[in-house]
Short mmCIF file of C-alpha atoms in Angstrom, two decimals:
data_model
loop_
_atom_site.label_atom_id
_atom_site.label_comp_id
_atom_site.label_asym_id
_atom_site.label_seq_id
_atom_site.Cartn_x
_atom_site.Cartn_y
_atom_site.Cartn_z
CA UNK A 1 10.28 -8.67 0.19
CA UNK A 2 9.86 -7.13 -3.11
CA UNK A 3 13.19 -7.43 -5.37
CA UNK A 4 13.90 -6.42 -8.83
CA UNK A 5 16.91 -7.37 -10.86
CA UNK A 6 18.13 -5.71 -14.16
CA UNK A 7 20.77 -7.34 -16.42
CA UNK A 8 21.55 -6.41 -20.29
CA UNK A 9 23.28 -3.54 -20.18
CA UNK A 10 26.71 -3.05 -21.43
CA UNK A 11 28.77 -1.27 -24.32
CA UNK A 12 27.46 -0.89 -27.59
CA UNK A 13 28.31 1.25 -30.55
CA UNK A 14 25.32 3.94 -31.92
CA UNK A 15 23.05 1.81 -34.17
CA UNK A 16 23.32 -1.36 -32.30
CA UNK A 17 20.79 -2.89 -30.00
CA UNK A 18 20.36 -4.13 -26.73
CA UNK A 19 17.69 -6.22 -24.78
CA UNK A 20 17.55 -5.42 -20.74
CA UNK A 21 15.63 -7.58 -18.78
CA UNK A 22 14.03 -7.22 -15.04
CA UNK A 23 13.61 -9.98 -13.27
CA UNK A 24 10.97 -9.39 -10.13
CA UNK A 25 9.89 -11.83 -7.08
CA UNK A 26 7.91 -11.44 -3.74
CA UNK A 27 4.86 -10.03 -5.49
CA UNK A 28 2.15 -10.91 -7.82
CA UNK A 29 4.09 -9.61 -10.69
CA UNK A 30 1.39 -10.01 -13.41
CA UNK A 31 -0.84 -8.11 -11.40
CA UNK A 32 1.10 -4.90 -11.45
CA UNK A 33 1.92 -2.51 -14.44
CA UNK A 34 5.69 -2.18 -14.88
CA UNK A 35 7.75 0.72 -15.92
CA UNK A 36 11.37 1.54 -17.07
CA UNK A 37 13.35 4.89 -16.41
CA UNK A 38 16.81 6.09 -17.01
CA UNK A 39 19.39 8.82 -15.57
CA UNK A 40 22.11 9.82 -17.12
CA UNK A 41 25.70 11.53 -16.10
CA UNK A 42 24.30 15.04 -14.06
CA UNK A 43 20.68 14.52 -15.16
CA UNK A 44 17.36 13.50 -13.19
CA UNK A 45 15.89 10.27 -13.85
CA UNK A 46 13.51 9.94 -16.84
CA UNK A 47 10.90 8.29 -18.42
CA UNK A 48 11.37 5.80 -20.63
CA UNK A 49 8.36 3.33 -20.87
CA UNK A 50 5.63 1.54 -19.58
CA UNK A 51 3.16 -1.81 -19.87
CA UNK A 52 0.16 -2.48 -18.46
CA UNK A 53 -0.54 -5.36 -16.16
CA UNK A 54 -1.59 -7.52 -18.74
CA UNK A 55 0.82 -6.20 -21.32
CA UNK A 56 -1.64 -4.75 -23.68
CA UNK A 57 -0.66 -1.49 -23.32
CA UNK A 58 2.55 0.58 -23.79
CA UNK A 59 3.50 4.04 -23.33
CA UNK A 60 6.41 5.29 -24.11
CA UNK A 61 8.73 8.47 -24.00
CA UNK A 62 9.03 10.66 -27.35
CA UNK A 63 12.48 10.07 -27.13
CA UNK A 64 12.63 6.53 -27.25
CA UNK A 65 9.43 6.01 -29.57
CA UNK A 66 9.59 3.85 -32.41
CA UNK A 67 13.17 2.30 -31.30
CA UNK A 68 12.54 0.98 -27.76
CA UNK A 69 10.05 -2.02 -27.34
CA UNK A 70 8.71 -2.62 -23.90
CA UNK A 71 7.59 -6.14 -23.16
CA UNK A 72 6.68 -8.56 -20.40
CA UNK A 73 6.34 -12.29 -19.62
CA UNK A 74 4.09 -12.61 -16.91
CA UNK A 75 5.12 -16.18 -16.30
CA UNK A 76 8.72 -15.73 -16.34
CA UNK A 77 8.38 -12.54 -13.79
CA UNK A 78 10.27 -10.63 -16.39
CA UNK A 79 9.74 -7.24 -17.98
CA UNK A 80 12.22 -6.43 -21.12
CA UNK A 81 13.34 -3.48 -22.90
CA UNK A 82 14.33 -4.27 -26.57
CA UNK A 83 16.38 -0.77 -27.69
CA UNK A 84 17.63 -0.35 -31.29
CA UNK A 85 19.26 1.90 -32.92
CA UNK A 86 20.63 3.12 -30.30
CA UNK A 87 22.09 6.60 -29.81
CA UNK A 88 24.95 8.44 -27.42
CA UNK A 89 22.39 10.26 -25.84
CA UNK A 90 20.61 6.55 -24.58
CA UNK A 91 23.58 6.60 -22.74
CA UNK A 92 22.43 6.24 -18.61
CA UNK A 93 21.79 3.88 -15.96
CA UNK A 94 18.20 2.15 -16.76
CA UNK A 95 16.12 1.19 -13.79
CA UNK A 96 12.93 -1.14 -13.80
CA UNK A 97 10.46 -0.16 -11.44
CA UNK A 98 6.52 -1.58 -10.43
CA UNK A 99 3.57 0.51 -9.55
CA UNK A 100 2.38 0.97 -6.19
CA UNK A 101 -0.61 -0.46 -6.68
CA UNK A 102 -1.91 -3.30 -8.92
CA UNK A 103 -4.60 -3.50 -12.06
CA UNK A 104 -4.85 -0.70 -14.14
CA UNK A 105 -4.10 3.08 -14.76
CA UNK A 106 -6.43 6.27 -15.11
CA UNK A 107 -3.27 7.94 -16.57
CA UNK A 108 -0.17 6.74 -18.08
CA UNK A 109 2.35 6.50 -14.87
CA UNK A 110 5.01 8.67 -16.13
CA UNK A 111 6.50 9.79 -12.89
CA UNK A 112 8.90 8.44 -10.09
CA UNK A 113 6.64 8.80 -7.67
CA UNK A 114 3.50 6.03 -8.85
CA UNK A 115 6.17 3.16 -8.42
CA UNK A 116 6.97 2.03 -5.40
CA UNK A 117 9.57 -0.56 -5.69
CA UNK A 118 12.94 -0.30 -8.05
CA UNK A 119 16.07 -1.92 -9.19
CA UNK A 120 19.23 -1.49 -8.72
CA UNK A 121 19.50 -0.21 -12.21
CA UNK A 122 22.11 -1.27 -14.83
CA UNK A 123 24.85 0.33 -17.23
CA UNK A 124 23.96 0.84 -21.08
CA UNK A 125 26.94 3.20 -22.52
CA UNK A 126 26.84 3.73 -26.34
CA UNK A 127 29.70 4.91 -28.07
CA UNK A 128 29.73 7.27 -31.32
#
């Protein structure tokens, strides 16, 4: 059974940073690109980011570019999300999610419906 487990989030005022991490068991996790998304207060879930299987590459919203770092250990199971300077409207619930299907991507997997297994998602609230 394929689980994934987000911790991090919390309170934080705009400016500050946070690190969220996804923890991930019962599959080969470094075999399988990993994404994030987010959905906030009335809104569908977005796009955030997204690494490659072997963490070489990274895609990332235009939104989040340039202050959001998406990263991965492949022998801890773990994929993080480094944010800084963050902003009120980073305010959501941020899920981790992994692909359907393992090795690489013709296109960038921006869309909910490539990944086939998600968190449970976790709180990040940022405060003017």
């Amino acid at each position: 059974q394929v689980q994934l487990v987000e911790s991090g989030g919390g309170l934080v005022q705009a400016g500050g940073s946070l690190r969220l991490s996804c923890a991930v068991s019962g599959r080969t996790f470094s075999s399988y690109a990993m994404g994030w998304f987010r959905q906030a207060p009335g809104k569908e879930r977005e796009f955030v980011a997204v690494i490659s299987w072997r963490g070489g590459i990274t895609v990332y919203a235009d939104s989040v570019k340039g202050r959001f770092t998406i990263s991965r250990d492949n022998a801890k199971n773990t994929v993080f999300l480094q944010m800084n300077s963050l902003k009120p409207e980073d305010t959501a619930v941020y899920y981790c999610a992994t692909l359907h299907s393992p090795g690489s991507w013709i296109l960038p997997p921006r869309t909910e419906e490539a990944y086939g297994y998600w968190g449970q998602g976790t709180q990040v609230t940022v405060s003017s």
